[in-house]
Amino acid sequence: MLRTFFTLVMSFRTLLALVTPGKTAAFFSCTSQLGAIRQSHTVSSCDHRLKAISFGHCQRHLNCWRQICTKRTLSALCTMNSSVEAEEMTIFFKEDTYGGVIIDPKSITNFSAEAFGAELDSNLETWQTCNKRGVWLKIPTAQSHLVPVAVSRGFDFHHASPGAAMLTKWLPSTPCTLPHGPSHQVGVGAFVLNESNEMLVVQEKSGPVGGMDFWKVPTGLINSGEDLGDAAIREVKEETGVDAKVDSILMFRHSHGFNFGTSDLWFVVKMIPTTFELTAQESEIAAVRWMPVEEFQEQPRLKNSPLHAQVGRILAASKSSGYEGVSYTKLLSRISSSREAYLYHNKL
Amino acid sequence: MLRTFFTLVMSFRTLLALVTPGKTAAFFSCTSQLGAIRQSHTVSSCDHRLKAISFGHCQRHLNCWRQICTKRTLSALCTMNSSVEAEEMTIFFKEDTYGGVIIDPKSITNFSAEAFGAELDSNLETWQTCNKRGVWLKIPTAQSHLVPVAVSRGFDFHHASPGAAMLTKWLPSTPCTLPHGPSHQVGVGAFVLNESNEMLVVQEKSGPVGGMDFWKVPTGLINSGEDLGDAAIREVKEETGVDAKVDSILMFRHSHGFNFGTSDLWFVVKMIPTTFELTAQESEIAAVRWMPVEEFQEQPRLKNSPLHAQVGRILAASKSSGYEGVSYTKLLSRISSSREAYLYHNKL
């Protein structure tokens, strides 16, 4: 099988100089496929037997996509006598700012395990020659037959979520410096205080304290992309039917070795209710009520847990003696991108 | 092939009543394998053809392990005339407190893809009959050939880290309520201030601001199981050679859509240096110096980013005008386990 490829990683201006007989690979700085090239550039001949690749112009900050030529592309670029597979399968990738490459998951959709293995081997050889560092390979669940193929080439899981797993391979002989994946669950607890100085509490149906005579504040994990205050508003509404607005962040707890070995950050959000009628969530909540803070603190399970006793003291102090929580502002960050983020801090 | 199994989920005291002719499965509440049973209990006969399983005694809070009998176990428990595979492959599991089952990853080590598929099918049927909810299946990287097998049975990725991927399947027809996996990276930035009111800053070699004329505080992701202060101490030492101790947490930023779609929490830790000699980390840091806070704030990239301008104002305020950070205590939590965790809060 002819495994010629025509990889383009150069500035557009120098492309014509590169695409000459004797070159089988070049790089091209573009953001997606090589449609433009396919249309507008032709080369008179091309030696498919040459495997050496010129990487001299491979630069860090180019956003590069690799292109293995299809028959149509090769026909446009080279005058060929050899037979070429029609529409050969292609792995696309781009470079990151740490000297690594990120494979485009869309480009691996239609591979068989065997074809993917061959293609990956070819790419790994290329990247190693190019002194690339980390290779990022996101495999959609629907293509999970490619996972063992990647693992057999030295890839390992990095992180995953429903729909896809990210695998990585570190190419240099030096120790791997790839950042690890998401390591933390983030949850919120809502301290909702009404005008009678009573707090909103629930009993859960399942979980570690499910079915026990134990009252707790409404809690929950934040959803993907959700901010702390929004999560607290949503959880309070879901679990108790109460509408509430955010006042401040009173404290947070950081602990390790939770579900499946992950770490956990739990933020206690002080909230002001705007409705007071209680409707317990059928699936999760066994009971819901308003309870004086002192009664909440007196529960044996809380009193016997030094951490939760302190949580109770802070709740009580924020009710009575002016303990102030952390406030926050949504601000635009422009260091390496333009995105909004919340900055949480005490009053300036 | 005889696929008889002898699953034991009952209290130990009622075991003998259950292990009678006509029963092919029962449950037993123990924390690990059924070694004790194997040794001490025998039953005169056992009908291997019966596939019906009694689940009436399957209780939520039992810590159950499923056991498909090996030839040896069956011989001990039943008088058999049928042939049984020697040491049949077995999936072990335990129940969680949410009505789900957690498969023991050690028990799937030696399965072929085909045998695992058959075994998983058998178990899924059992769990569905038993009205189980979420099934948790952790597949070690070395057994990645089992990933497509699980996916073909409706499992999807939940989370992963080097060494293994966790897959889940929701059994009921109701919407899935499994908590999502770790969603956040957690990082620290260190505001290390010397006695001349100069702060410790670095220039990075790679990354979004790598190779630019931009000074930033030492930063890094926390390691697995590491606390915020410890991470700050480690990063400052690694990147600059400076020893420093933790003073307080000044602020934190919460943002979304970072690397690979994960969210990010970044805590700024105020630190007091105990050594002052600078040694830039060769692999990551291009330059390191002590810099007046005012000069740091004047950098155009910081001034043009509303969020970072506010970070700079808080740093300056914590230096000069008494802005107080969040303090913290390591406390024992005893609600559902006994583990230490840090609780971060303002002064009471």
XYZ file of C-alpha atoms in Angstrom:
696
model
C 0.000 0.000 0.000
C 1.299 3.375 -0.865
C 1.486 5.421 2.353
C 2.462 8.672 0.781
C 1.336 11.695 2.616
C 1.527 15.310 1.949
C 1.622 17.078 5.264
C 1.662 20.795 5.084
C 3.051 22.916 7.900
C 4.344 26.150 6.539
C 3.135 29.633 6.053
C 0.879 29.919 3.079
C 3.366 32.176 1.313
C 6.158 29.607 1.286
C 3.945 26.731 0.265
C 4.752 26.759 -3.419
C 8.485 26.608 -2.723
C 7.921 23.513 -0.582
C 5.603 21.594 -2.813
C 8.224 20.381 -5.206
C 9.429 17.026 -6.466
C 11.338 15.154 -3.798
C 9.270 16.473 -0.913
C 6.711 14.114 0.511
C 5.719 16.150 3.484
C 5.435 19.745 4.484
C 3.510 21.646 7.103
C 1.039 24.388 6.535
C -0.306 26.932 8.959
C -4.028 26.990 8.581
C -6.868 26.485 10.970
C -8.726 23.670 9.287
C -8.666 21.517 6.178
C -6.692 22.257 3.116
C -9.556 23.085 0.851
C -7.811 26.119 -0.521
C -4.702 24.159 -1.386
C -6.686 21.474 -3.052
C -8.288 23.990 -5.286
C -5.542 26.349 -6.230
C -2.117 24.706 -6.235
C -0.701 22.106 -8.542
C 2.806 20.670 -8.782
C 4.173 18.979 -11.825
C 5.634 15.878 -10.195
C 6.155 14.304 -6.830
C 8.360 11.453 -5.635
C 6.206 9.274 -3.411
C 9.076 7.043 -2.410
C 10.797 9.703 -0.334
C 9.856 9.311 3.288
C 12.083 11.946 4.794
C 10.185 14.892 6.109
C 11.345 18.421 6.491
C 10.499 19.841 9.892
C 12.749 22.861 9.766
C 9.847 25.254 9.674
C 7.719 23.610 12.300
C 6.997 26.468 14.645
C 5.368 26.430 18.043
C 2.667 28.981 17.625
C 1.354 27.806 14.281
C -2.054 26.282 14.443
C -1.307 23.311 12.254
C -3.484 20.630 10.788
C -1.935 17.592 9.251
C -3.313 16.344 6.010
C -2.676 12.994 4.470
C -3.519 13.428 0.863
C -6.493 11.744 -0.572
C -6.284 10.558 -4.127
C -7.977 13.732 -5.259
C -5.529 15.961 -3.410
C -2.522 14.041 -4.614
C -3.793 14.247 -8.142
C -4.070 17.959 -7.819
C -0.651 18.409 -6.244
C 1.433 15.839 -8.073
C 1.596 14.052 -11.339
C 1.555 10.456 -10.246
C 2.147 7.110 -11.840
C 1.596 5.098 -8.674
C -1.753 3.868 -7.515
C -3.140 5.642 -4.448
C -5.985 4.535 -2.262
C -9.112 6.464 -2.941
C -9.917 8.820 -0.022
C -7.315 7.452 2.371
C -8.226 7.848 6.047
C -6.698 10.861 7.727
C -5.812 11.933 11.261
C -5.992 15.697 11.662
C -4.247 17.473 14.507
C -3.223 20.881 15.723
C -0.329 22.021 17.878
C -0.700 23.398 21.408
C 1.421 26.086 23.062
C 3.353 23.510 25.101
C 4.970 21.710 22.142
C 2.280 19.042 21.968
C -0.263 17.967 19.396
C -4.029 17.654 19.774
C -5.722 15.158 17.471
C -9.058 16.283 16.054
C -11.612 13.747 17.360
C -13.840 14.338 14.327
C -11.096 13.004 12.076
C -11.030 9.562 13.723
C -14.727 8.873 13.396
C -14.660 6.315 10.602
C -11.501 4.349 11.329
C -11.414 0.596 11.785
C -9.135 -0.519 14.625
C -6.553 -1.778 12.133
C -6.504 1.307 9.929
C -6.352 3.560 12.979
C -3.370 1.635 14.366
C -1.436 2.013 11.121
C -2.330 5.678 10.840
C -1.432 6.369 14.458
C 1.941 4.622 14.053
C 2.712 6.782 11.061
C 1.751 9.949 12.919
C 3.675 9.033 16.066
C 6.804 8.551 13.945
C 6.259 11.966 12.413
C 5.700 13.697 15.755
C 8.707 12.040 17.325
C 10.896 13.205 14.455
C 9.461 16.685 14.973
C 10.354 16.581 18.720
C 6.753 16.913 19.733
C 5.982 16.328 23.427
C 2.477 15.409 24.584
C -0.071 13.847 22.227
C -3.735 14.392 23.133
C -6.190 11.891 21.711
C -9.888 12.299 22.503
C -11.827 9.157 21.619
C -15.620 9.485 21.430
C -17.553 6.702 23.163
C -18.896 5.596 19.790
C -15.296 4.914 18.682
C -14.322 3.044 21.846
C -12.884 0.212 19.715
C -9.948 2.594 19.156
C -9.123 2.771 22.883
C -7.219 -0.553 23.040
C -5.428 0.394 19.797
C -4.158 3.608 21.374
C -3.267 1.851 24.638
C -1.195 -0.699 22.708
C 0.793 2.298 21.343
C 1.555 3.557 24.846
C -1.377 5.909 25.391
C -3.064 6.038 28.790
C -6.291 7.600 30.034
C -6.002 11.252 31.041
C -9.598 12.199 31.811
C -13.076 11.333 30.569
C -16.697 12.354 30.752
C -19.851 10.958 29.161
C -19.328 10.912 25.417
C -15.551 10.655 25.215
C -12.280 9.722 26.895
C -9.068 11.726 26.535
C -5.913 9.646 26.221
C -2.370 10.988 26.189
C 1.093 9.833 25.244
C 4.282 11.610 26.278
C 6.841 11.347 23.466
C 10.167 12.627 24.919
C 12.396 10.491 27.119
C 12.161 13.155 29.844
C 9.573 12.848 32.640
C 6.026 13.663 31.553
C 4.995 17.219 32.416
C 1.455 17.111 31.028
C -1.009 18.740 33.416
C -3.363 16.253 34.997
C -7.065 16.280 34.201
C -9.931 17.522 36.331
C -9.366 16.227 39.841
C -12.112 17.837 41.883
C -15.828 17.670 42.381
C -17.249 21.038 43.386
C -20.375 21.237 45.477
C -22.382 23.885 47.257
C -24.353 23.981 50.468
C -27.034 26.652 50.925
C -27.491 28.489 54.235
C -30.953 29.983 53.605
C -32.098 32.110 56.534
C -35.637 33.496 56.836
C -36.665 36.618 58.746
C -37.386 34.554 61.879
C -33.731 33.471 61.926
C -34.688 29.957 60.906
C -32.619 28.049 58.365
C -33.831 25.784 55.580
C -32.952 22.115 56.221
C -33.671 18.781 54.545
C -33.450 15.061 55.203
C -32.190 12.961 52.315
C -33.637 9.683 51.030
C -30.352 8.075 49.954
C -26.627 8.671 50.251
C -24.364 8.361 53.311
C -26.948 9.934 55.670
C -30.026 8.784 53.747
C -32.923 7.527 55.841
C -31.383 8.873 59.068
C -32.789 11.386 61.507
C -30.329 14.015 60.360
C -31.122 17.501 59.111
C -28.697 19.144 56.717
C -28.587 22.199 54.500
C -29.610 21.713 50.850
C -26.518 20.585 48.957
C -25.510 19.494 45.506
C -22.741 19.309 42.941
C -22.467 22.177 40.511
C -23.348 21.403 36.911
C -20.853 21.695 34.089
C -20.034 25.359 33.548
C -22.212 26.519 36.450
C -21.129 29.182 38.944
C -21.347 28.696 42.698
C -24.241 31.061 43.311
C -26.270 29.716 40.392
C -25.758 26.162 41.635
C -26.966 27.132 45.111
C -30.075 28.835 43.691
C -30.855 25.762 41.570
C -30.313 23.199 44.332
C -32.451 25.096 46.853
C -35.279 25.396 44.304
C -35.026 21.711 43.279
C -34.812 20.250 46.766
C -37.187 22.527 48.689
C -39.216 24.628 46.209
C -37.860 27.839 47.781
C -36.628 30.741 45.645
C -33.557 32.411 47.131
C -30.896 34.916 46.101
C -27.189 34.813 46.903
C -25.690 36.915 49.682
C -22.068 35.737 50.020
C -19.767 32.729 50.300
C -19.331 31.985 54.015
C -16.603 29.321 53.886
C -15.347 26.341 51.960
C -14.083 22.869 52.796
C -11.374 21.037 50.855
C -11.099 17.277 51.285
C -9.622 14.301 49.477
C -10.339 10.652 48.806
C -14.058 11.160 48.160
C -16.065 9.232 45.578
C -13.681 7.168 43.482
C -10.608 8.854 44.896
C -11.457 12.343 43.702
C -11.047 15.472 45.793
C -13.898 17.725 46.797
C -14.399 21.440 47.309
C -17.613 22.419 49.066
C -18.667 26.039 49.317
C -21.289 27.249 51.794
C -23.380 29.991 50.196
C -25.431 32.321 52.381
C -28.802 33.026 50.764
C -31.842 35.185 51.298
C -35.174 33.485 50.501
C -37.811 35.295 48.448
C -40.489 32.563 48.767
C -41.162 30.412 51.814
C -43.497 27.577 50.826
C -41.828 24.168 51.114
C -42.074 21.382 48.513
C -39.753 18.433 49.098
C -38.166 16.997 45.935
C -39.797 13.580 45.528
C -36.786 11.647 44.233
C -34.155 12.757 46.758
C -35.641 14.547 49.749
C -37.512 12.782 52.571
C -38.426 15.941 54.521
C -37.883 19.683 54.473
C -38.480 22.337 57.149
C -37.406 25.676 58.633
C -35.303 25.145 61.776
C -33.721 27.500 64.347
C -29.936 27.594 63.852
C -29.418 26.558 67.503
C -31.491 23.402 67.005
C -29.487 22.596 63.854
C -26.217 22.944 65.778
C -27.424 20.688 68.599
C -27.727 17.586 66.382
C -25.373 14.922 67.821
C -23.860 14.065 64.434
C -22.848 17.688 63.946
C -21.609 18.180 67.510
C -19.415 15.080 67.267
C -17.758 16.215 64.052
C -15.207 18.956 64.774
C -15.415 20.232 61.214
C -19.202 20.391 61.152
C -19.327 21.911 64.625
C -17.164 24.717 63.257
C -19.449 25.045 60.217
C -22.355 25.432 62.654
C -20.489 28.107 64.642
C -19.795 30.075 61.459
C -23.447 29.828 60.388
C -24.524 31.072 63.808
C -21.954 33.881 63.748
C -23.035 34.991 60.292
C -26.584 35.213 61.651
C -25.872 37.070 64.845
C -22.449 38.617 65.232
C -21.572 40.025 61.852
C -19.350 37.310 60.411
C -18.858 38.495 56.833
C -18.588 36.170 53.892
C -16.581 36.449 50.714
C -18.131 38.616 48.022
C -17.658 38.209 44.296
C -17.643 39.972 40.967
C -17.872 38.659 37.423
C -14.973 40.176 35.492
C -13.494 39.757 32.049
C -10.125 38.041 31.919
C -7.924 38.980 28.989
C -4.546 37.419 29.732
C -4.599 34.523 27.280
C -8.178 34.649 26.072
C -11.278 36.741 26.533
C -13.650 35.106 28.929
C -15.627 36.121 31.968
C -14.863 34.583 35.315
C -15.948 35.162 38.900
C -13.351 36.546 41.287
C -14.198 35.853 44.950
C -12.596 37.985 47.654
C -13.247 39.823 50.870
C -14.316 43.443 50.829
C -11.583 45.769 49.666
C -21.579 -24.167 29.437
C -23.039 -24.265 32.880
C -23.524 -20.706 34.091
C -24.700 -21.556 37.562
C -23.889 -18.984 40.152
C -24.269 -18.813 43.823
C -24.665 -15.221 44.811
C -24.930 -14.603 48.497
C -26.591 -11.467 49.871
C -28.055 -12.142 53.274
C -27.030 -11.850 56.820
C -24.644 -14.591 57.844
C -27.134 -15.956 60.345
C -29.776 -16.708 57.715
C -27.345 -18.207 55.254
C -27.979 -21.849 56.063
C -31.712 -21.392 55.582
C -31.098 -19.955 52.141
C -28.571 -22.434 50.851
C -31.042 -25.187 50.113
C -31.942 -27.286 47.088
C -33.777 -25.281 44.463
C -31.941 -22.041 45.200
C -29.253 -21.123 42.760
C -28.570 -17.673 44.071
C -28.627 -15.866 47.371
C -26.937 -12.790 48.722
C -24.633 -12.561 51.678
C -23.547 -9.532 53.624
C -19.828 -9.659 53.947
C -17.120 -7.246 53.030
C -15.009 -9.381 50.760
C -14.785 -12.868 49.342
C -16.671 -15.808 50.670
C -13.749 -17.667 52.102
C -15.601 -18.402 55.322
C -18.538 -19.915 53.480
C -16.307 -22.016 51.345
C -14.754 -23.528 54.377
C -17.595 -24.065 56.791
C -20.903 -24.649 55.019
C -22.081 -27.554 52.965
C -25.456 -28.303 51.436
C -26.600 -31.725 50.392
C -27.906 -30.881 46.930
C -28.412 -28.005 44.572
C -30.392 -27.620 41.377
C -28.124 -25.903 38.919
C -30.788 -25.636 36.259
C -32.834 -23.125 38.219
C -32.019 -19.626 37.020
C -34.568 -17.725 39.046
C -33.022 -15.646 41.774
C -34.511 -14.601 45.040
C -33.921 -10.913 45.706
C -36.424 -10.395 48.470
C -33.722 -9.879 51.015
C -31.528 -7.571 49.002
C -31.147 -4.592 51.314
C -29.668 -1.212 50.576
C -27.123 -0.873 53.309
C -25.568 -4.300 53.054
C -22.056 -4.288 51.730
C -22.505 -7.110 49.280
C -20.105 -9.003 47.119
C -21.408 -11.239 44.377
C -19.806 -14.607 43.972
C -20.108 -16.915 41.029
C -19.100 -20.252 42.392
C -15.959 -21.847 41.245
C -15.926 -25.606 40.921
C -14.360 -25.886 44.328
C -17.004 -23.718 45.979
C -19.838 -25.494 44.245
C -18.421 -28.816 45.317
C -18.392 -27.661 48.878
C -21.881 -26.215 48.792
C -23.731 -28.657 46.580
C -23.626 -32.242 45.538
C -23.370 -31.989 41.817
C -23.700 -34.292 38.887
C -23.180 -31.632 36.223
C -19.837 -30.594 34.895
C -18.696 -27.148 35.949
C -15.842 -25.142 34.499
C -12.857 -25.155 36.761
C -12.376 -21.711 38.351
C -15.009 -19.929 36.279
C -14.359 -16.222 35.781
C -16.154 -14.034 38.279
C -17.272 -10.408 38.492
C -17.312 -9.212 42.104
C -19.278 -6.164 43.143
C -20.543 -4.303 46.171
C -23.573 -2.101 46.682
C -23.397 1.646 47.283
C -25.711 3.718 49.468
C -27.595 5.061 46.444
C -29.001 1.730 45.227
C -26.185 1.119 42.776
C -23.464 -1.481 42.374
C -19.715 -0.995 42.154
C -17.796 -3.670 40.269
C -14.472 -4.647 41.822
C -11.836 -3.779 39.161
C -9.511 -6.473 40.499
C -12.090 -9.118 39.568
C -12.050 -8.253 35.835
C -8.298 -8.520 35.389
C -8.128 -11.784 33.475
C -11.210 -11.660 31.272
C -11.108 -12.020 27.515
C -13.443 -9.613 25.713
C -15.853 -12.443 24.908
C -15.973 -13.941 28.402
C -16.376 -10.490 29.944
C -19.300 -9.705 27.642
C -21.124 -12.884 28.628
C -20.427 -12.340 32.298
C -21.490 -8.695 32.158
C -24.738 -9.633 30.397
C -25.508 -12.147 33.133
C -24.816 -9.604 35.855
C -26.803 -6.828 34.192
C -29.803 -9.151 34.047
C -29.383 -9.897 37.748
C -29.047 -6.237 38.739
C -32.021 -5.212 36.649
C -34.165 -7.892 38.325
C -32.940 -6.559 41.657
C -33.977 -2.962 40.706
C -30.424 -1.717 40.977
C -29.770 1.795 39.664
C -26.274 2.887 38.646
C -23.558 0.405 37.729
C -19.969 1.582 38.223
C -17.328 -0.215 36.179
C -13.691 0.834 36.555
C -11.558 -0.601 33.758
C -7.783 -0.515 34.273
C -5.777 0.679 31.263
C -4.240 -2.787 30.965
C -7.754 -4.185 30.397
C -8.755 -1.539 27.846
C -9.947 -4.302 25.486
C -12.983 -4.493 27.813
C -13.980 -0.852 27.147
C -15.707 -1.512 23.787
C -17.403 -4.563 25.331
C -18.922 -2.408 28.076
C -19.834 0.366 25.623
C -21.695 -2.156 23.472
C -23.788 -2.957 26.594
C -24.751 0.691 27.039
C -21.960 1.871 29.350
C -20.432 5.303 28.815
C -17.339 7.008 30.212
C -17.848 8.753 33.563
C -14.344 9.868 34.460
C -10.776 8.659 34.022
C -7.221 9.235 35.117
C -3.933 7.537 34.223
C -4.303 3.852 34.955
C -8.045 3.407 34.597
C -11.347 4.692 33.201
C -14.641 4.613 35.097
C -17.670 3.695 33.018
C -21.265 3.776 34.190
C -24.629 2.424 33.108
C -27.950 3.673 34.486
C -30.388 0.741 34.736
C -33.827 2.279 35.545
C -36.031 3.862 32.886
C -36.036 7.100 34.926
C -33.537 9.881 34.129
C -30.005 9.160 35.313
C -29.185 10.805 38.643
C -25.589 9.600 38.976
C -23.307 12.407 40.159
C -20.896 13.516 37.505
C -17.189 12.920 37.841
C -14.474 15.397 38.737
C -15.090 18.532 36.718
C -12.503 20.977 37.976
C -8.815 21.609 37.860
C -7.593 23.356 40.983
C -4.553 25.592 40.859
C -2.736 27.985 43.129
C -0.879 31.219 42.608
C 1.628 32.363 45.214
C 1.896 35.990 46.324
C 5.293 35.867 48.051
C 6.217 39.212 49.539
C 9.663 39.971 50.940
C 10.484 42.544 53.634
C 11.172 45.199 51.012
C 7.585 44.843 49.780
C 8.746 43.156 46.616
C 6.880 40.198 45.213
C 8.275 37.036 43.631
C 7.553 36.856 39.874
C 8.492 34.548 37.013
C 8.422 34.390 33.230
C 7.369 31.070 31.742
C 9.008 29.192 28.881
C 5.846 27.664 27.410
C 2.096 27.900 27.771
C -0.256 30.707 26.739
C 2.141 33.452 27.886
C 5.349 31.483 27.298
C 8.205 33.390 25.748
C 6.502 36.750 26.292
C 7.688 39.723 28.285
C 5.153 39.052 30.996
C 5.833 38.601 34.699
C 3.425 36.497 36.717
C 3.255 34.982 40.180
C 4.450 31.359 40.520
C 1.488 29.121 39.705
C 0.659 25.472 39.339
C -2.010 22.811 39.591
C -2.313 21.033 42.912
C -1.259 17.391 42.956
C -3.646 14.579 43.739
C -4.634 14.796 47.412
C -2.616 17.959 48.010
C -3.926 20.909 50.015
C -3.819 24.489 48.754
C -1.065 25.726 51.052
C 1.132 22.683 50.426
C 0.726 23.125 46.675
C 1.762 26.782 46.934
C 4.845 25.892 49.014
C 5.849 23.199 46.480
C 5.320 25.342 43.387
C 7.268 28.302 44.780
C 10.163 26.020 45.702
C 10.137 24.226 42.334
C 9.872 27.306 40.153
C 12.055 29.771 42.062
C 14.060 27.903 44.694
C 12.521 30.049 47.457
C 11.226 28.508 50.711
C 8.029 30.158 51.917
C 5.292 29.562 54.476
C 1.568 30.147 54.059
C -0.115 33.231 55.456
C -3.699 33.148 54.095
C -5.874 32.689 51.012
C -6.404 36.137 49.476
C -9.010 35.321 46.808
C -10.048 32.758 44.255
C -11.188 32.774 40.646
C -13.732 30.378 39.166
C -13.860 29.979 35.401
C -15.115 27.524 32.824
C -14.219 26.140 29.434
C -10.511 25.782 30.183
C -8.307 22.950 28.918
C -10.519 20.376 27.251
C -13.728 21.954 28.485
C -12.978 21.565 32.194
C -13.611 24.251 34.795
C -10.920 25.826 36.897
C -10.604 27.139 40.441
C -7.502 29.197 41.131
C -6.619 30.276 44.659
C -4.147 33.067 45.406
C -2.134 32.182 48.492
C -0.277 34.906 50.403
C 3.106 33.627 51.551
C 6.026 34.743 53.666
C 9.462 33.771 52.288
C 12.085 32.272 54.588
C 14.861 32.129 51.960
C 15.524 34.676 49.243
C 18.026 33.217 46.778
C 16.504 32.713 43.318
C 16.980 29.600 41.156
C 14.773 29.421 38.046
C 13.396 25.963 37.273
C 15.183 24.933 34.083
C 12.330 23.122 32.367
C 9.559 25.687 32.814
C 10.843 29.067 33.969
C 12.669 31.525 31.717
C 13.358 34.140 34.418
C 12.659 34.866 38.067
C 13.031 38.070 40.106
C 11.745 40.157 43.002
C 9.548 43.013 41.735
C 7.754 45.942 43.418
C 4.000 45.298 43.490
C 3.384 48.610 41.684
C 5.613 47.560 38.781
C 3.769 44.226 38.595
C 0.430 46.016 38.392
C 1.624 48.341 35.629
C 2.145 45.548 33.092
C -0.128 46.273 30.083
C -1.464 42.723 29.934
C -2.639 42.982 33.539
C -4.026 46.485 33.204
C -6.071 45.473 30.133
C -7.637 42.510 31.884
C -10.357 43.690 34.304
C -10.054 40.497 36.327
C -6.285 40.643 36.638
C -6.365 44.360 37.371
C -8.611 43.518 40.338
C -6.214 40.736 41.382
C -3.431 43.323 41.345
C -5.487 45.747 43.468
C -6.144 43.032 46.043
C -2.451 42.099 46.169
C -1.559 45.743 46.701
C -4.257 46.158 49.357
C -3.087 43.073 51.224
C 0.381 44.610 51.279
C -0.516 48.081 52.381
C -4.026 48.626 53.676
C -4.839 45.619 55.752
C -6.891 43.492 53.321
C -7.286 40.241 55.214
C -7.355 36.870 53.572
C -9.239 33.724 54.456
C -7.700 31.620 57.196
C -8.004 27.884 57.565
C -7.983 25.007 59.994
C -7.551 21.282 59.481
C -10.452 19.571 61.258
C -11.793 16.051 61.545
C -15.079 15.423 59.777
C -17.233 12.669 61.247
C -20.561 12.894 59.417
C -20.261 9.904 57.135
C -16.640 8.913 57.637
C -13.659 9.961 59.679
C -11.313 12.051 57.660
C -9.493 15.310 58.079
C -10.308 18.212 55.828
C -9.395 21.879 55.675
C -12.112 24.391 56.413
C -11.369 27.854 55.009
C -13.160 30.865 56.442
C -12.725 34.442 57.577
C -11.828 35.224 61.170
C -14.636 34.443 63.595
